[in-house]
Amino acid sequence: MKRTRIGCVIMAAGNSTRFGGNKLLTDFFGKTLIERAMEAIPRDKLCRTAVVSQYDEVLSMALDFDFLTVRNDRPEDGVSRTIRLGLDALGDVDAAMFMVADQPCLSRWSTEGLVSFYLKEPDKIAAMAYGARRGNPVIFPKDMFIELRDLTGDTGGSAVICKNQDKLRLYQVEDELELFDLLKKDGLTQDETKRVKLAARHLLVRLLEADPKVLVQDWFKDRRSQEVVRSTVRQVLDEDLPASYDRSVFQQKFERVYEVMLDYASHGRKWAA
C-alpha cells in the first residue's frame, strides 16, 4: 500500500508588530517559541518540513533541525504568501500540515496523534481541537491545495475550512481537556481561564517532553519516582495557576491531578510511560 506523503509548513514569517519584536525568539521555560515549535514536529510521520520565515535566526535554527528553509521577503503580503511559499517548498505531497510557531505548549505527542487521526480519513481536513474550539495545526488534503494557493492578503486556511465544513474533522486533545477540567474552579475570569489552560498544556509538555524524563518506566511502582512526578506537578501548577488559587484550593487541585495520574498509570490506561 502506498504511504500517504504528508509535509509540514511551519509559518514563522509574521512581523509581530503587536508584540514589538520577533516574538518567536521569546524564551518560554528555557527555550524559544520557535524552538519548541520545531521540536513538536512528528518527523518520523512526515516526508518533509518547510519553515517559512523572514528571520535569519529562525531559518538558521531550521537548518539545525534539517528542515527546508524558505525566506519570505514580503511578509507584509500576508499569511497567504506564506502558505503558497510553503506549498511550493513541499513539492509533490499528498497532504500538508500547517502549523503556527507560537504555541509553546504544543507537544510532539499531540501532533503525532493529529497525523494518525488524519490518516483514518485522508480525504478530509483534520484540525486539532480543544472541545468545540478548533485550533492548530491543521492538515489539508492535496485536492484543497488550489484553494489554499488562491488565498490573498492576510486570509489564511480558515477561509478554506469555512467553505468545506462538511469535510472538517476535529481531533480532540483529550488529556489537556481532562487536566483543565480537574484544575478549573468556579468564578474564573477570562484571563484566569486562559492561565489555567496554559497550566494544563505546560504540565503535559513537562511530563511528556521534558529532559530529563519525568515519567520513567513503571514510575507508579517506585516511591522515589512517584515523588519526582508529584514534585513536578506541584512545581508547574505553582508557577502557572492564577493567584486566585489560595493555598487550600491549590492543594485540593494539585492532589486531585496527581491522584488521577497515579490511578490511570496503575491500571495501565495512560501516564504509565
GROMACS .gro file of C-alpha atoms in nm:
model
  273
    1MET     CA    1   0.000   0.000   0.000
    2LYS     CA    2   0.131   0.344  -0.095
    3ARG     CA    3   0.227   0.556   0.203
    4THR     CA    4   0.049   0.888   0.230
    5ARG     CA    5   0.313   1.160   0.198
    6ILE     CA    6   0.243   1.438   0.444
    7GLY     CA    7   0.452   1.753   0.455
    8CYS     CA    8   0.451   2.028   0.714
    9VAL     CA    9   0.476   2.405   0.683
   10ILE     CA   10   0.582   2.599   0.992
   11MET     CA   11   0.452   2.951   0.940
   12ALA     CA   12   0.705   3.181   1.104
   13ALA     CA   13   0.705   3.485   0.877
   14GLY     CA   14   0.489   3.737   1.062
   15ASN     CA   15   0.610   4.081   1.164
   16SER     CA   16   0.492   4.053   1.526
   17THR     CA   17   0.405   4.423   1.517
   18ARG     CA   18   0.172   4.397   1.815
   19PHE     CA   19   0.447   4.226   2.016
   20GLY     CA   20   0.712   4.487   1.940
   21GLY     CA   21   0.981   4.248   1.815
   22ASN     CA   22   1.045   3.895   1.699
   23LYS     CA   23   0.806   3.710   1.925
   24LEU     CA   24   0.935   3.373   1.807
   25LEU     CA   25   1.265   3.427   1.990
   26THR     CA   26   1.088   3.485   2.321
   27ASP     CA   27   1.200   3.249   2.596
   28PHE     CA   28   0.940   3.009   2.732
   29PHE     CA   29   1.074   2.800   3.021
   30GLY     CA   30   1.425   2.782   2.882
   31LYS     CA   31   1.355   2.751   2.509
   32THR     CA   32   1.236   2.994   2.243
   33LEU     CA   33   0.887   2.967   2.096
   34ILE     CA   34   1.023   2.870   1.754
   35GLU     CA   35   1.250   2.604   1.904
   36ARG     CA   36   0.954   2.450   2.083
   37ALA     CA   37   0.753   2.457   1.761
   38MET     CA   38   1.025   2.271   1.571
   39GLU     CA   39   1.059   2.013   1.848
   40ALA     CA   40   0.685   1.942   1.824
   41ILE     CA   41   0.714   1.823   1.463
   42PRO     CA   42   0.647   1.445   1.431
   43ARG     CA   43   0.938   1.395   1.192
   44ASP     CA   44   0.902   1.018   1.153
   45LYS     CA   45   0.545   1.062   1.029
   46LEU     CA   46   0.623   1.336   0.772
   47CYS     CA   47   0.812   1.327   0.444
   48ARG     CA   48   0.948   1.681   0.481
   49THR     CA   49   0.906   2.003   0.677
   50ALA     CA   50   0.947   2.358   0.546
   51VAL     CA   51   0.998   2.662   0.768
   52VAL     CA   52   0.884   2.989   0.610
   53SER     CA   53   1.026   3.299   0.774
   54GLN     CA   54   1.177   3.641   0.717
   55TYR     CA   55   1.416   3.598   1.010
   56ASP     CA   56   1.773   3.475   0.971
   57GLU     CA   57   1.777   3.334   1.323
   58VAL     CA   58   1.467   3.122   1.255
   59LEU     CA   59   1.597   2.993   0.922
   60SER     CA   60   1.932   2.907   1.078
   61MET     CA   61   1.761   2.708   1.350
   62ALA     CA   62   1.554   2.526   1.087
   63LEU     CA   63   1.876   2.408   0.924
   64ASP     CA   64   1.986   2.264   1.259
   65PHE     CA   65   1.670   2.051   1.250
   66ASP     CA   66   1.736   1.951   0.885
   67PHE     CA   67   1.419   2.129   0.775
   68LEU     CA   68   1.374   2.305   0.442
   69THR     CA   69   1.416   2.681   0.470
   70VAL     CA   70   1.208   2.931   0.275
   71ARG     CA   71   1.269   3.304   0.300
   72ASN     CA   72   0.959   3.520   0.286
   73ASP     CA   73   1.093   3.856   0.173
   74ARG     CA   74   0.747   4.012   0.162
   75PRO     CA   75   0.577   3.924   0.492
   76GLU     CA   76   0.362   4.235   0.455
   77ASP     CA   77   0.175   4.048   0.177
   78GLY     CA   78   0.007   3.844   0.450
   79VAL     CA   79  -0.027   3.483   0.554
   80SER     CA   80  -0.148   3.380   0.208
   81ARG     CA   81   0.204   3.430   0.072
   82THR     CA   82   0.349   3.215   0.348
   83ILE     CA   83   0.104   2.940   0.255
   84ARG     CA   84   0.198   2.950  -0.114
   85LEU     CA   85   0.571   2.954  -0.040
   86GLY     CA   86   0.530   2.659   0.195
   87LEU     CA   87   0.335   2.453  -0.056
   88ASP     CA   88   0.593   2.528  -0.324
   89ALA     CA   89   0.869   2.404  -0.095
   90LEU     CA   90   0.688   2.082  -0.004
   91GLY     CA   91   0.651   1.983  -0.367
   92ASP     CA   92   0.464   1.665  -0.453
   93VAL     CA   93   0.291   1.565  -0.129
   94ASP     CA   94  -0.050   1.412  -0.061
   95ALA     CA   95  -0.132   1.642   0.229
   96ALA     CA   96   0.010   1.942   0.411
   97MET     CA   97   0.004   2.022   0.781
   98PHE     CA   98   0.013   2.394   0.856
   99MET     CA   99   0.143   2.493   1.195
  100VAL     CA  100   0.185   2.832   1.357
  101ALA     CA  101   0.503   2.889   1.555
  102ASP     CA  102   0.369   3.048   1.874
  103GLN     CA  103   0.209   2.751   2.052
  104PRO     CA  104   0.474   2.679   2.316
  105CYS     CA  105   0.280   2.400   2.486
  106LEU     CA  106   0.209   2.203   2.171
  107SER     CA  107   0.376   1.865   2.206
  108ARG     CA  108   0.506   1.611   1.958
  109TRP     CA  109   0.272   1.365   2.123
  110SER     CA  110  -0.027   1.579   2.016
  111THR     CA  111   0.094   1.636   1.659
  112GLU     CA  112   0.164   1.264   1.615
  113GLY     CA  113  -0.192   1.199   1.725
  114LEU     CA  114  -0.325   1.450   1.474
  115VAL     CA  115  -0.138   1.283   1.186
  116SER     CA  116  -0.268   0.939   1.286
  117PHE     CA  117  -0.618   1.083   1.312
  118TYR     CA  118  -0.591   1.238   0.963
  119LEU     CA  119  -0.477   0.911   0.807
  120LYS     CA  120  -0.807   0.749   0.904
  121GLU     CA  121  -0.985   0.981   0.656
  122PRO     CA  122  -0.715   1.123   0.426
  123ASP     CA  123  -0.968   1.299   0.201
  124LYS     CA  124  -1.083   1.520   0.490
  125ILE     CA  125  -0.941   1.820   0.676
  126ALA     CA  126  -0.806   1.734   1.020
  127ALA     CA  127  -0.769   2.007   1.281
  128MET     CA  128  -0.661   1.994   1.641
  129ALA     CA  129  -0.941   2.095   1.875
  130TYR     CA  130  -1.000   2.176   2.240
  131GLY     CA  131  -1.364   2.088   2.299
  132ALA     CA  132  -1.571   2.276   2.041
  133ARG     CA  133  -1.289   2.521   1.966
  134ARG     CA  134  -1.087   2.449   1.653
  135GLY     CA  135  -0.718   2.522   1.679
  136ASN     CA  136  -0.385   2.449   1.512
  137PRO     CA  137  -0.220   2.260   1.349
  138VAL     CA  138  -0.446   2.174   1.054
  139ILE     CA  139  -0.388   1.912   0.784
  140PHE     CA  140  -0.531   1.971   0.435
  141PRO     CA  141  -0.552   1.702   0.164
  142LYS     CA  142  -0.394   1.768  -0.175
  143ASP     CA  143  -0.723   1.840  -0.352
  144MET     CA  144  -0.754   2.160  -0.145
  145PHE     CA  145  -0.412   2.298  -0.238
  146ILE     CA  146  -0.563   2.500  -0.524
  147GLU     CA  147  -0.799   2.676  -0.283
  148LEU     CA  148  -0.510   2.742  -0.046
  149ARG     CA  149  -0.299   2.886  -0.327
  150ASP     CA  150  -0.585   3.115  -0.432
  151LEU     CA  151  -0.595   3.289  -0.093
  152THR     CA  152  -0.492   3.654  -0.091
  153GLY     CA  153  -0.365   3.906   0.162
  154ASP     CA  154  -0.391   3.808   0.525
  155THR     CA  155  -0.662   3.548   0.465
  156GLY     CA  156  -0.547   3.208   0.590
  157GLY     CA  157  -0.660   2.849   0.582
  158SER     CA  158  -0.968   2.920   0.795
  159ALA     CA  159  -1.135   3.057   0.481
  160VAL     CA  160  -1.087   2.720   0.308
  161ILE     CA  161  -1.217   2.538   0.614
  162CYS     CA  162  -1.528   2.758   0.621
  163LYS     CA  163  -1.605   2.661   0.262
  164ASN     CA  164  -1.557   2.292   0.338
  165GLN     CA  165  -1.720   2.246   0.678
  166ASP     CA  166  -1.859   1.909   0.571
  167LYS     CA  167  -1.502   1.781   0.532
  168LEU     CA  168  -1.372   1.907   0.865
  169ARG     CA  169  -1.282   1.654   1.131
  170LEU     CA  170  -1.171   1.763   1.479
  171TYR     CA  171  -0.901   1.581   1.674
  172GLN     CA  172  -0.966   1.630   2.042
  173VAL     CA  173  -0.669   1.686   2.270
  174GLU     CA  174  -0.834   1.485   2.544
  175ASP     CA  175  -0.560   1.485   2.807
  176GLU     CA  176  -0.537   1.863   2.806
  177LEU     CA  177  -0.914   1.892   2.840
  178GLU     CA  178  -0.916   1.645   3.125
  179LEU     CA  179  -0.641   1.831   3.311
  180PHE     CA  180  -0.822   2.160   3.257
  181ASP     CA  181  -1.143   2.012   3.397
  182LEU     CA  182  -0.954   1.891   3.703
  183LEU     CA  183  -0.788   2.230   3.756
  184LYS     CA  184  -1.068   2.478   3.689
  185LYS     CA  185  -1.275   2.630   3.965
  186ASP     CA  186  -1.587   2.843   3.985
  187GLY     CA  187  -1.569   3.216   3.922
  188LEU     CA  188  -1.267   3.226   3.692
  189THR     CA  189  -1.226   3.539   3.483
  190GLN     CA  190  -1.147   3.510   3.113
  191ASP     CA  191  -0.780   3.579   3.174
  192GLU     CA  192  -0.767   3.330   3.460
  193THR     CA  193  -0.929   3.065   3.242
  194LYS     CA  194  -0.653   3.117   2.986
  195ARG     CA  195  -0.391   3.077   3.258
  196VAL     CA  196  -0.546   2.752   3.377
  197LYS     CA  197  -0.550   2.619   3.020
  198LEU     CA  198  -0.186   2.719   2.986
  199ALA     CA  199  -0.107   2.537   3.310
  200ALA     CA  200  -0.268   2.221   3.170
  201ARG     CA  201  -0.070   2.248   2.847
  202HIS     CA  202   0.258   2.324   3.025
  203LEU     CA  203   0.208   2.028   3.257
  204LEU     CA  204   0.160   1.796   2.959
  205VAL     CA  205   0.476   1.925   2.794
  206ARG     CA  206   0.676   1.893   3.116
  207LEU     CA  207   0.559   1.538   3.178
  208LEU     CA  208   0.577   1.405   2.823
  209GLU     CA  209   0.855   1.601   2.653
  210ALA     CA  210   1.098   1.727   2.914
  211ASP     CA  211   1.456   1.612   2.960
  212PRO     CA  212   1.541   1.454   3.200
  213LYS     CA  213   1.239   1.230   3.165
  214VAL     CA  214   0.980   1.257   3.440
  215LEU     CA  215   0.753   0.961   3.363
  216VAL     CA  216   1.016   0.687   3.376
  217GLN     CA  217   0.923   0.322   3.324
  218ASP     CA  218   0.688   0.197   3.599
  219TRP     CA  219   0.721   0.522   3.793
  220PHE     CA  220   0.398   0.443   3.977
  221LYS     CA  221   0.560   0.138   4.140
  222ASP     CA  222   0.857   0.318   4.290
  223ARG     CA  223   0.828   0.562   4.579
  224ARG     CA  224   1.119   0.780   4.467
  225SER     CA  225   0.988   0.803   4.107
  226GLN     CA  226   0.642   0.886   4.241
  227GLU     CA  227   0.789   1.174   4.438
  228VAL     CA  228   0.963   1.311   4.126
  229VAL     CA  229   0.632   1.312   3.938
  230ARG     CA  230   0.447   1.458   4.234
  231SER     CA  231   0.707   1.733   4.280
  232THR     CA  232   0.698   1.818   3.908
  233VAL     CA  233   0.321   1.851   3.906
  234ARG     CA  234   0.333   2.076   4.212
  235GLN     CA  235   0.607   2.296   4.065
  236VAL     CA  236   0.432   2.351   3.730
  237LEU     CA  237   0.097   2.426   3.889
  238ASP     CA  238   0.256   2.657   4.145
  239GLU     CA  239   0.419   2.854   3.860
  240ASP     CA  240   0.119   2.869   3.629
  241LEU     CA  241  -0.210   2.873   3.819
  242PRO     CA  242  -0.368   3.216   3.886
  243ALA     CA  243  -0.312   3.396   4.217
  244SER     CA  244  -0.682   3.346   4.299
  245TYR     CA  245  -0.599   2.984   4.379
  246ASP     CA  246  -0.535   3.018   4.752
  247ARG     CA  247  -0.339   2.756   4.945
  248SER     CA  248  -0.644   2.542   5.016
  249VAL     CA  249  -0.774   2.540   4.657
  250PHE     CA  250  -0.426   2.487   4.517
  251GLN     CA  251  -0.364   2.187   4.742
  252GLN     CA  252  -0.700   2.038   4.650
  253LYS     CA  253  -0.640   2.073   4.274
  254PHE     CA  254  -0.281   1.954   4.294
  255GLU     CA  255  -0.372   1.644   4.493
  256ARG     CA  256  -0.660   1.561   4.258
  257VAL     CA  257  -0.444   1.584   3.945
  258TYR     CA  258  -0.173   1.364   4.095
  259GLU     CA  259  -0.424   1.108   4.223
  260VAL     CA  260  -0.585   1.076   3.881
  261MET     CA  261  -0.245   1.035   3.712
  262LEU     CA  262  -0.139   0.769   3.963
  263ASP     CA  263  -0.467   0.583   3.926
  264TYR     CA  264  -0.450   0.582   3.545
  265ALA     CA  265  -0.087   0.470   3.542
  266SER     CA  266  -0.150   0.193   3.797
  267HIS     CA  267  -0.422   0.049   3.574
  268GLY     CA  268  -0.216   0.083   3.255
  269ARG     CA  269  -0.452   0.332   3.094
  270LYS     CA  270  -0.216   0.627   3.044
  271TRP     CA  271   0.061   0.822   3.215
  272ALA     CA  272   0.227   0.482   3.254
  273ALA     CA  273   0.539   0.559   3.040
   0.00000   0.00000   0.00000
